[in-house]
């Protein structure tokens, strides 16, 4: 499919452009190849290039696995000045979503490279702190995402559907050097 200024009626002011080719691999697996596939809103912009495999693990669980590197150009236009980065999800990066009882439970595991950060980090979701979001909410209400670099780490803890706590260990000694609480709108 080729998209040219397509409007998503469920997301205010969102447009989509680019190319997406979907190939059925089996009854439960699809390959999605994206080329210059962009999603734009007044607050955010994202352009995706690469391929992912979508696997239905069960009736309510979808796993997305990168096949090769998937490059994502990101712009947070609501910040002054706007924040931009190019993030490359490395081959084998996995995101799993389970939908049940009016909420989505998400887990992440894999390596990504950030041009802005100048290196590679591992994103993980602890099994006992999966990210949970009500289907009627814009943001998650609980969960933890850990970002591990070579010599530092960041732990992002969801406090509510409005706020997140950021704990930073800048020297890799296992002790957080700074903590801040930020609204989701600041982060995203």
PDB file of C-alpha atoms in Angstrom:
ATOM      1  CA  UNK A   1       0.000   0.000   0.000  1.00  0.00           C
ATOM      2  CA  UNK A   2       1.123   3.508  -0.777  1.00  0.00           C
ATOM      3  CA  UNK A   3      -0.103   6.252   1.547  1.00  0.00           C
ATOM      4  CA  UNK A   4      -0.279   9.902   0.489  1.00  0.00           C
ATOM      5  CA  UNK A   5      -1.550  12.310   3.145  1.00  0.00           C
ATOM      6  CA  UNK A   6      -3.911   9.687   4.581  1.00  0.00           C
ATOM      7  CA  UNK A   7      -5.826  10.894   7.619  1.00  0.00           C
ATOM      8  CA  UNK A   8      -6.439   8.694  10.660  1.00  0.00           C
ATOM      9  CA  UNK A   9      -9.939   9.548  11.938  1.00  0.00           C
ATOM     10  CA  UNK A  10      -9.099   8.171  15.408  1.00  0.00           C
ATOM     11  CA  UNK A  11      -6.106  10.476  15.945  1.00  0.00           C
ATOM     12  CA  UNK A  12      -6.629  14.227  15.645  1.00  0.00           C
ATOM     13  CA  UNK A  13      -4.493  15.886  12.931  1.00  0.00           C
ATOM     14  CA  UNK A  14      -2.590  12.653  12.116  1.00  0.00           C
ATOM     15  CA  UNK A  15      -1.426  11.975   8.568  1.00  0.00           C
ATOM     16  CA  UNK A  16       0.402   9.008   7.068  1.00  0.00           C
ATOM     17  CA  UNK A  17       2.677   8.843   4.016  1.00  0.00           C
ATOM     18  CA  UNK A  18       5.010   6.254   2.520  1.00  0.00           C
ATOM     19  CA  UNK A  19       4.905   2.597   1.539  1.00  0.00           C
ATOM     20  CA  UNK A  20       4.007  -0.554   3.465  1.00  0.00           C
ATOM     21  CA  UNK A  21       4.022  -4.053   1.974  1.00  0.00           C
ATOM     22  CA  UNK A  22       2.400  -6.855   3.986  1.00  0.00           C
ATOM     23  CA  UNK A  23       3.258 -10.488   3.150  1.00  0.00           C
ATOM     24  CA  UNK A  24       1.447 -13.457   4.724  1.00  0.00           C
ATOM     25  CA  UNK A  25       4.016 -16.007   5.878  1.00  0.00           C
ATOM     26  CA  UNK A  26       1.582 -18.365   7.615  1.00  0.00           C
ATOM     27  CA  UNK A  27      -1.818 -18.318   9.265  1.00  0.00           C
ATOM     28  CA  UNK A  28      -0.329 -16.558  12.294  1.00  0.00           C
ATOM     29  CA  UNK A  29       2.676 -14.663  10.833  1.00  0.00           C
ATOM     30  CA  UNK A  30       2.995 -11.587   8.629  1.00  0.00           C
ATOM     31  CA  UNK A  31       6.024  -9.662   7.381  1.00  0.00           C
ATOM     32  CA  UNK A  32       5.580  -5.892   7.141  1.00  0.00           C
ATOM     33  CA  UNK A  33       8.143  -4.008   5.030  1.00  0.00           C
ATOM     34  CA  UNK A  34       8.066  -0.219   5.504  1.00  0.00           C
ATOM     35  CA  UNK A  35       9.725   2.365   3.296  1.00  0.00           C
ATOM     36  CA  UNK A  36       9.629   6.055   4.248  1.00  0.00           C
ATOM     37  CA  UNK A  37       6.434   5.280   6.201  1.00  0.00           C
ATOM     38  CA  UNK A  38       5.713   8.451   8.145  1.00  0.00           C
ATOM     39  CA  UNK A  39       3.177   9.318  10.824  1.00  0.00           C
ATOM     40  CA  UNK A  40       2.823  13.023  11.585  1.00  0.00           C
ATOM     41  CA  UNK A  41       0.866  15.032  14.142  1.00  0.00           C
ATOM     42  CA  UNK A  42       1.351  18.561  15.448  1.00  0.00           C
ATOM     43  CA  UNK A  43       3.195  17.128  18.482  1.00  0.00           C
ATOM     44  CA  UNK A  44       5.136  14.201  16.990  1.00  0.00           C
ATOM     45  CA  UNK A  45       6.574  12.901  13.745  1.00  0.00           C
ATOM     46  CA  UNK A  46       8.005   9.474  12.984  1.00  0.00           C
ATOM     47  CA  UNK A  47       9.409   7.890   9.808  1.00  0.00           C
ATOM     48  CA  UNK A  48      10.050   4.125   9.683  1.00  0.00           C
ATOM     49  CA  UNK A  49      12.241   2.093   7.292  1.00  0.00           C
ATOM     50  CA  UNK A  50      12.726  -1.664   7.616  1.00  0.00           C
ATOM     51  CA  UNK A  51      10.890  -4.941   8.137  1.00  0.00           C
ATOM     52  CA  UNK A  52       9.167  -6.566  11.095  1.00  0.00           C
ATOM     53  CA  UNK A  53       7.540  -9.939  11.609  1.00  0.00           C
ATOM     54  CA  UNK A  54       4.124  -9.903  13.295  1.00  0.00           C
ATOM     55  CA  UNK A  55       3.325 -13.166  15.076  1.00  0.00           C
ATOM     56  CA  UNK A  56       0.045 -13.990  16.794  1.00  0.00           C
ATOM     57  CA  UNK A  57       1.260 -15.969  19.799  1.00  0.00           C
ATOM     58  CA  UNK A  58      -2.317 -16.446  20.984  1.00  0.00           C
ATOM     59  CA  UNK A  59      -5.734 -14.959  20.299  1.00  0.00           C
ATOM     60  CA  UNK A  60      -4.854 -11.918  22.426  1.00  0.00           C
ATOM     61  CA  UNK A  61      -1.034 -11.661  22.141  1.00  0.00           C
ATOM     62  CA  UNK A  62       0.880 -10.109  19.236  1.00  0.00           C
ATOM     63  CA  UNK A  63       4.682 -10.215  19.044  1.00  0.00           C
ATOM     64  CA  UNK A  64       6.594  -7.851  16.756  1.00  0.00           C
ATOM     65  CA  UNK A  65      10.197  -8.814  15.955  1.00  0.00           C
ATOM     66  CA  UNK A  66      12.541  -6.765  13.793  1.00  0.00           C
ATOM     67  CA  UNK A  67      13.982  -8.571  10.776  1.00  0.00           C
ATOM     68  CA  UNK A  68      17.225  -6.760  10.210  1.00  0.00           C
ATOM     69  CA  UNK A  69      17.703  -3.185  11.366  1.00  0.00           C
ATOM     70  CA  UNK A  70      14.614  -0.957  11.519  1.00  0.00           C
ATOM     71  CA  UNK A  71      15.391   2.757  11.444  1.00  0.00           C
ATOM     72  CA  UNK A  72      12.994   5.255  13.017  1.00  0.00           C
ATOM     73  CA  UNK A  73      13.375   8.995  12.613  1.00  0.00           C
ATOM     74  CA  UNK A  74      11.680  10.733  15.554  1.00  0.00           C
ATOM     75  CA  UNK A  75      10.733  14.390  16.073  1.00  0.00           C
ATOM     76  CA  UNK A  76       9.044  15.721  19.206  1.00  0.00           C
ATOM     77  CA  UNK A  77       7.718  18.966  17.774  1.00  0.00           C
ATOM     78  CA  UNK A  78       5.968  20.124  20.965  1.00  0.00           C
ATOM     79  CA  UNK A  79       9.305  20.759  22.720  1.00  0.00           C
ATOM     80  CA  UNK A  80      11.198  24.013  22.256  1.00  0.00           C
ATOM     81  CA  UNK A  81      13.517  23.504  20.517  1.00  0.00           C
ATOM     82  CA  UNK A  82      12.085  20.360  18.894  1.00  0.00           C
ATOM     83  CA  UNK A  83      13.859  17.114  19.857  1.00  0.00           C
ATOM     84  CA  UNK A  84      14.948  14.917  16.949  1.00  0.00           C
ATOM     85  CA  UNK A  85      16.753  11.583  16.831  1.00  0.00           C
ATOM     86  CA  UNK A  86      17.323   8.610  14.596  1.00  0.00           C
ATOM     87  CA  UNK A  87      16.817   5.339  16.448  1.00  0.00           C
ATOM     88  CA  UNK A  88      17.756   1.983  14.919  1.00  0.00           C
ATOM     89  CA  UNK A  89      16.119  -1.095  16.405  1.00  0.00           C
ATOM     90  CA  UNK A  90      18.619  -3.895  15.927  1.00  0.00           C
ATOM     91  CA  UNK A  91      17.682  -7.231  14.371  1.00  0.00           C
ATOM     92  CA  UNK A  92      15.753  -9.361  16.863  1.00  0.00           C
ATOM     93  CA  UNK A  93      14.298  -6.463  18.888  1.00  0.00           C
ATOM     94  CA  UNK A  94      11.008  -7.786  20.330  1.00  0.00           C
ATOM     95  CA  UNK A  95       7.848  -5.987  21.437  1.00  0.00           C
ATOM     96  CA  UNK A  96       4.973  -8.089  22.791  1.00  0.00           C
ATOM     97  CA  UNK A  97       1.440  -6.805  23.421  1.00  0.00           C
ATOM     98  CA  UNK A  98      -1.366  -8.682  25.123  1.00  0.00           C
ATOM     99  CA  UNK A  99      -4.879  -7.222  25.004  1.00  0.00           C
ATOM    100  CA  UNK A 100      -7.393  -8.339  27.598  1.00  0.00           C
ATOM    101  CA  UNK A 101     -10.109  -6.901  29.825  1.00  0.00           C
ATOM    102  CA  UNK A 102      -9.895  -3.387  28.385  1.00  0.00           C
ATOM    103  CA  UNK A 103      -6.146  -2.976  28.732  1.00  0.00           C
ATOM    104  CA  UNK A 104      -2.904  -3.667  26.875  1.00  0.00           C
ATOM    105  CA  UNK A 105       0.131  -5.230  28.569  1.00  0.00           C
ATOM    106  CA  UNK A 106       3.449  -4.494  26.813  1.00  0.00           C
ATOM    107  CA  UNK A 107       6.941  -5.959  27.086  1.00  0.00           C
ATOM    108  CA  UNK A 108      10.128  -4.947  25.263  1.00  0.00           C
ATOM    109  CA  UNK A 109      13.541  -6.555  24.881  1.00  0.00           C
ATOM    110  CA  UNK A 110      16.346  -5.725  22.527  1.00  0.00           C
ATOM    111  CA  UNK A 111      19.122  -3.453  21.411  1.00  0.00           C
ATOM    112  CA  UNK A 112      18.651  -0.052  19.875  1.00  0.00           C
ATOM    113  CA  UNK A 113      21.085   2.540  18.674  1.00  0.00           C
ATOM    114  CA  UNK A 114      20.430   6.244  19.120  1.00  0.00           C
ATOM    115  CA  UNK A 115      22.230   8.796  16.946  1.00  0.00           C
ATOM    116  CA  UNK A 116      21.497  11.498  19.522  1.00  0.00           C
ATOM    117  CA  UNK A 117      22.876   9.423  22.421  1.00  0.00           C
ATOM    118  CA  UNK A 118      25.827   8.298  20.336  1.00  0.00           C
ATOM    119  CA  UNK A 119      25.575   4.602  21.015  1.00  0.00           C
ATOM    120  CA  UNK A 120      23.767   1.366  21.686  1.00  0.00           C
ATOM    121  CA  UNK A 121      21.468   0.578  24.646  1.00  0.00           C
ATOM    122  CA  UNK A 122      19.363  -2.414  25.690  1.00  0.00           C
ATOM    123  CA  UNK A 123      15.692  -1.853  26.466  1.00  0.00           C
ATOM    124  CA  UNK A 124      13.995  -4.354  28.748  1.00  0.00           C
ATOM    125  CA  UNK A 125      10.765  -4.634  30.661  1.00  0.00           C
ATOM    126  CA  UNK A 126      11.090  -6.596  33.913  1.00  0.00           C
ATOM    127  CA  UNK A 127       8.703  -9.576  33.944  1.00  0.00           C
ATOM    128  CA  UNK A 128       7.215  -8.384  37.257  1.00  0.00           C
ATOM    129  CA  UNK A 129       6.691  -4.769  36.033  1.00  0.00           C
ATOM    130  CA  UNK A 130       5.129  -5.033  32.590  1.00  0.00           C
ATOM    131  CA  UNK A 131       3.732  -1.849  31.099  1.00  0.00           C
ATOM    132  CA  UNK A 132      -0.063  -1.670  31.437  1.00  0.00           C
ATOM    133  CA  UNK A 133      -2.356   0.791  29.695  1.00  0.00           C
ATOM    134  CA  UNK A 134      -6.140   1.026  29.712  1.00  0.00           C
ATOM    135  CA  UNK A 135      -7.568   1.072  26.193  1.00  0.00           C
ATOM    136  CA  UNK A 136      -9.374   4.337  27.003  1.00  0.00           C
ATOM    137  CA  UNK A 137      -6.215   6.131  28.202  1.00  0.00           C
ATOM    138  CA  UNK A 138      -3.523   7.953  26.219  1.00  0.00           C
ATOM    139  CA  UNK A 139      -0.684   6.645  28.421  1.00  0.00           C
ATOM    140  CA  UNK A 140       0.178   3.616  30.609  1.00  0.00           C
ATOM    141  CA  UNK A 141      -0.746   3.622  34.297  1.00  0.00           C
ATOM    142  CA  UNK A 142       1.935   1.222  35.610  1.00  0.00           C
ATOM    143  CA  UNK A 143       5.143  -0.538  34.565  1.00  0.00           C
ATOM    144  CA  UNK A 144       8.913  -0.132  34.212  1.00  0.00           C
ATOM    145  CA  UNK A 145      11.213   0.263  31.221  1.00  0.00           C
ATOM    146  CA  UNK A 146      14.938  -0.180  31.807  1.00  0.00           C
ATOM    147  CA  UNK A 147      17.529   1.338  29.477  1.00  0.00           C
ATOM    148  CA  UNK A 148      21.047  -0.063  29.957  1.00  0.00           C
ATOM    149  CA  UNK A 149      24.027   1.610  28.299  1.00  0.00           C
ATOM    150  CA  UNK A 150      27.689   0.682  28.447  1.00  0.00           C
ATOM    151  CA  UNK A 151      28.436   2.769  31.541  1.00  0.00           C
ATOM    152  CA  UNK A 152      25.076   4.129  32.659  1.00  0.00           C
ATOM    153  CA  UNK A 153      21.414   3.228  32.991  1.00  0.00           C
ATOM    154  CA  UNK A 154      17.990   4.817  33.075  1.00  0.00           C
ATOM    155  CA  UNK A 155      14.933   3.361  34.762  1.00  0.00           C
ATOM    156  CA  UNK A 156      11.595   4.754  33.675  1.00  0.00           C
ATOM    157  CA  UNK A 157       8.853   3.926  36.175  1.00  0.00           C
ATOM    158  CA  UNK A 158       5.229   4.686  35.343  1.00  0.00           C
ATOM    159  CA  UNK A 159       3.634   6.364  38.366  1.00  0.00           C
ATOM    160  CA  UNK A 160       0.226   6.983  36.793  1.00  0.00           C
ATOM    161  CA  UNK A 161      -1.441   7.698  33.454  1.00  0.00           C
ATOM    162  CA  UNK A 162      -0.182  11.274  33.967  1.00  0.00           C
ATOM    163  CA  UNK A 163       3.379  10.931  35.301  1.00  0.00           C
ATOM    164  CA  UNK A 164       6.594   8.945  35.019  1.00  0.00           C
ATOM    165  CA  UNK A 165       9.658   8.797  37.291  1.00  0.00           C
ATOM    166  CA  UNK A 166      13.088   8.889  35.658  1.00  0.00           C
ATOM    167  CA  UNK A 167      15.982   7.415  37.688  1.00  0.00           C
ATOM    168  CA  UNK A 168      19.454   7.883  36.213  1.00  0.00           C
ATOM    169  CA  UNK A 169      22.675   6.077  37.149  1.00  0.00           C
ATOM    170  CA  UNK A 170      25.336   8.082  35.299  1.00  0.00           C
ATOM    171  CA  UNK A 171      28.425   6.125  36.388  1.00  0.00           C
ATOM    172  CA  UNK A 172      27.161   2.534  36.308  1.00  0.00           C
ATOM    173  CA  UNK A 173      27.700   1.861  40.016  1.00  0.00           C
ATOM    174  CA  UNK A 174      24.129   0.602  40.564  1.00  0.00           C
ATOM    175  CA  UNK A 175      23.010   3.678  42.514  1.00  0.00           C
ATOM    176  CA  UNK A 176      20.728   6.298  40.987  1.00  0.00           C
ATOM    177  CA  UNK A 177      22.437   9.694  40.847  1.00  0.00           C
ATOM    178  CA  UNK A 178      19.314  11.666  40.006  1.00  0.00           C
ATOM    179  CA  UNK A 179      15.563  11.222  40.070  1.00  0.00           C
ATOM    180  CA  UNK A 180      12.898  13.354  38.475  1.00  0.00           C
ATOM    181  CA  UNK A 181       9.169  13.113  37.927  1.00  0.00           C
ATOM    182  CA  UNK A 182       7.869  14.245  34.553  1.00  0.00           C
ATOM    183  CA  UNK A 183       4.464  14.304  32.872  1.00  0.00           C
ATOM    184  CA  UNK A 184       3.915  11.921  29.960  1.00  0.00           C
ATOM    185  CA  UNK A 185       3.318  14.912  27.687  1.00  0.00           C
ATOM    186  CA  UNK A 186       6.868  16.130  28.438  1.00  0.00           C
ATOM    187  CA  UNK A 187       8.332  12.757  27.587  1.00  0.00           C
ATOM    188  CA  UNK A 188       6.229  12.071  24.504  1.00  0.00           C
TER     189      UNK A 188
END
